[in-house]
Short mmCIF file of C-alpha atoms in Angstrom, two decimals:
data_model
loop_
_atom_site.label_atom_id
_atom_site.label_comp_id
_atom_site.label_asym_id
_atom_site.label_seq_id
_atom_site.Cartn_x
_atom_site.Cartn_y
_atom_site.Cartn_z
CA UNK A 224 417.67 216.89 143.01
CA UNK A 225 418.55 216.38 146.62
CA UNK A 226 418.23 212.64 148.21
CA UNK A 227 416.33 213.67 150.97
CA UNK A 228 413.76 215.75 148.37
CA UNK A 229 413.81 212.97 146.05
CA UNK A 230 413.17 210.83 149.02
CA UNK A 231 409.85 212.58 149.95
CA UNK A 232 408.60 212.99 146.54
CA UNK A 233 408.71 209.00 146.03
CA UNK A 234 407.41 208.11 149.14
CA UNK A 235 404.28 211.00 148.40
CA UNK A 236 403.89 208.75 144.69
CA UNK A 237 403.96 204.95 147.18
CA UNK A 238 401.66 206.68 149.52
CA UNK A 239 399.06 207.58 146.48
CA UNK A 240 399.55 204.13 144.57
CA UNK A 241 399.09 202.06 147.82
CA UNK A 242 395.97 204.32 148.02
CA UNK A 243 395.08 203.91 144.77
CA UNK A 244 395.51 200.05 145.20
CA UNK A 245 393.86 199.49 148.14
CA UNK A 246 390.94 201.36 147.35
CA UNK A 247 390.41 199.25 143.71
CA UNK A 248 391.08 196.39 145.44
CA UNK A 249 388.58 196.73 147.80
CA UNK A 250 385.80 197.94 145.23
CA UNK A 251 386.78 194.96 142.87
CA UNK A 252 385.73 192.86 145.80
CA UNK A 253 382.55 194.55 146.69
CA UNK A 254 380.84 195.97 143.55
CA UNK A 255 378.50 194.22 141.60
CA UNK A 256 378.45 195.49 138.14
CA UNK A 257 381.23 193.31 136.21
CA UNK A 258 382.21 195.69 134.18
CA UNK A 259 383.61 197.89 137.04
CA UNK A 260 385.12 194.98 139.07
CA UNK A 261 387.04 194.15 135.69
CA UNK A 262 388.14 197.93 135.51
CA UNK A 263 388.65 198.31 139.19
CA UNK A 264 391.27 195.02 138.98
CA UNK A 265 393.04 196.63 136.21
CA UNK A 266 393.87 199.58 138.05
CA UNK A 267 394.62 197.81 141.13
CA UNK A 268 396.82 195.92 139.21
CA UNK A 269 398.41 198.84 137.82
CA UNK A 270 398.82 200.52 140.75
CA UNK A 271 400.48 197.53 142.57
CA UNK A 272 403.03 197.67 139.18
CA UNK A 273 403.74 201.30 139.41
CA UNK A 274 404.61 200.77 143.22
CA UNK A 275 407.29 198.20 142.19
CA UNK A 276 408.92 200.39 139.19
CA UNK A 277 409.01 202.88 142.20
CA UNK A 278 410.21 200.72 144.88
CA UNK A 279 413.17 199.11 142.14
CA UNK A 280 414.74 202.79 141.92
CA UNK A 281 414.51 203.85 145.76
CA UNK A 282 416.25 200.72 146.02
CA UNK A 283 419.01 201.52 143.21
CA UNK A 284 418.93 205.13 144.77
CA UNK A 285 419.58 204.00 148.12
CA UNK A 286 417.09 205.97 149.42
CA UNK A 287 414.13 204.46 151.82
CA UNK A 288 410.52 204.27 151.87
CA UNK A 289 408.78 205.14 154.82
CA UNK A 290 407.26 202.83 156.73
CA UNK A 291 404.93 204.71 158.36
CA UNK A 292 402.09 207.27 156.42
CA UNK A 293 403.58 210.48 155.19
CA UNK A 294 401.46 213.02 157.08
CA UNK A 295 399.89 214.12 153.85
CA UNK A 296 398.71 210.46 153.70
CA UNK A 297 397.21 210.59 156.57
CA UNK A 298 395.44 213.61 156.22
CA UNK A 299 394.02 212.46 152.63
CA UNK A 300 393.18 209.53 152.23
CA UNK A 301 392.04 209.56 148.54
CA UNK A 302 389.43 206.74 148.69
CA UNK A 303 388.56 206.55 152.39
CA UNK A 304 384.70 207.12 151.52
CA UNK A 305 384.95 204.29 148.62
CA UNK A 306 383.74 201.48 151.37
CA UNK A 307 380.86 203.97 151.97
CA UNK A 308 379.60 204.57 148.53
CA UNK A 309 379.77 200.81 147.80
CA UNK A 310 377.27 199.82 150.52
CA UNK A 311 374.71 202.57 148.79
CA UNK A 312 375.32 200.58 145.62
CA UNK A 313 374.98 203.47 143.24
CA UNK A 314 377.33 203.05 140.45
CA UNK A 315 377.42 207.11 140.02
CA UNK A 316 378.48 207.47 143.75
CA UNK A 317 380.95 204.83 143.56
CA UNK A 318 382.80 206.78 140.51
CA UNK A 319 382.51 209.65 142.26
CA UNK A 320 384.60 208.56 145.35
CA UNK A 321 386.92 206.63 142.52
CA UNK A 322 387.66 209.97 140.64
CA UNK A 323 388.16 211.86 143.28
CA UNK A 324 390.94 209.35 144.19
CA UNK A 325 392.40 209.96 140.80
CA UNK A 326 392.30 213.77 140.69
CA UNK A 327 394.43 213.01 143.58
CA UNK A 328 396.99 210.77 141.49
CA UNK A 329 396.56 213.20 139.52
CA UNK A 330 398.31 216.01 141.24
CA UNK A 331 400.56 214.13 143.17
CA UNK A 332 401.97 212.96 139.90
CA UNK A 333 401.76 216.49 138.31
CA UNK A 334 403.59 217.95 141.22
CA UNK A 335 406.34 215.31 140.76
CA UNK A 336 406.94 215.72 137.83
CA UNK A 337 407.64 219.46 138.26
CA UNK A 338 410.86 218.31 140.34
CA UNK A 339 413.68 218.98 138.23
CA UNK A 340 417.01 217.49 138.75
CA UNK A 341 415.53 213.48 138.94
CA UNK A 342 418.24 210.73 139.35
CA UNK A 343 418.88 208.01 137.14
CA UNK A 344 415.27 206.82 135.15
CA UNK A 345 413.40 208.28 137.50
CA UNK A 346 411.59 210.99 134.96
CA UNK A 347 411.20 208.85 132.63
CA UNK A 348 409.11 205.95 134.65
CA UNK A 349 407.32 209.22 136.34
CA UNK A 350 406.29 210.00 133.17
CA UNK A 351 404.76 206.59 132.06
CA UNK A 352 403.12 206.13 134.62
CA UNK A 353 401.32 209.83 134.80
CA UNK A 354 400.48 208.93 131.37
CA UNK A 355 398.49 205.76 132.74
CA UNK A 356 397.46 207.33 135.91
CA UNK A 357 395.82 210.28 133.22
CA UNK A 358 394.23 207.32 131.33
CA UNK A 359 393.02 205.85 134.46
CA UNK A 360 391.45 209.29 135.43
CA UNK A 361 389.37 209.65 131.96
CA UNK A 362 388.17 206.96 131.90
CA UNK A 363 386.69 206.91 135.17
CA UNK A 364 385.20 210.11 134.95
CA UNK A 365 384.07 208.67 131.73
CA UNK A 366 382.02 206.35 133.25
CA UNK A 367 380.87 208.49 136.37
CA UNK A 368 379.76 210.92 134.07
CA UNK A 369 377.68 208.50 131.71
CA UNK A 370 376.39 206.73 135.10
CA UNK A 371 375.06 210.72 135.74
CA UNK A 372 373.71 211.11 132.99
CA UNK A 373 375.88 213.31 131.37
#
């Protein structure tokens, strides 16, 4: 795969876990359910570890991460209405804004690892962590869908 491809792939995967982080990170701080503030840190925590694996092979790929938002980023921010559903206090809404930010990890992982041609480890850390980004995913809808009722 090209540099510059591989390049904008990676940064599309920091832009997603910084999302991903921020967003736990925030609802670990401001729900009040323990059991979601302990599963909110986890995947905060996660996140912040899948960023570094990521950041480690830019760095041994030479290749840079943008400073600056991607413009898909920008334009979707996965859990910009997380801050909003907290304040209602409804654990159902709350797992609604969280798996929608997943289904986005979702497919920004998916779509990565559709790139063929990946340098080095890269595939194979892609990989793992789509596998705990999947986890992640289940078993928050898990819980939005038992908090509905379902």
């Amino acid at each position: 795969m090209e540099a510059k491809a591989t390049q904008a792939l990676l940064n599309e995967l920091l832009e997603t876990l910084k999302d991903g982080e921020k967003g736990y990170s925030t609802a670990t701080t401001d729900v009040e359910d323990q059991d979601l503030k302990d599963i909110f840190k986890k995947y905060a925590v996660q996140r912040d570890g899948y960023l570094t694996e990521l950041e480690d092979q830019m760095h041994r790929l030479n290749l840079k991460a943008e400073e600056e938002s991607s413009i898909t980023g920008t334009v979707h921010r996965a859990f910009i209405n997380l801050k909003a559903a907290i304040t209602s206090k409804s654990r159902e809404s709350i797992l609604n804004e969280c798996e929608r930010g997943e289904d986005y990890a979702v497919k920004a992982y998916q779509t990565a690892l559709k790139a063929e041609n990946l340098p080095g480890q890269l595939k194979t850390i892609i990989e793992k962590q789509y596998q705990g980004i999947m986890e992640a995913h289940n078993t928050i809808r898990g819980l939005r869908d038992a908090a509905a009722g379902k």
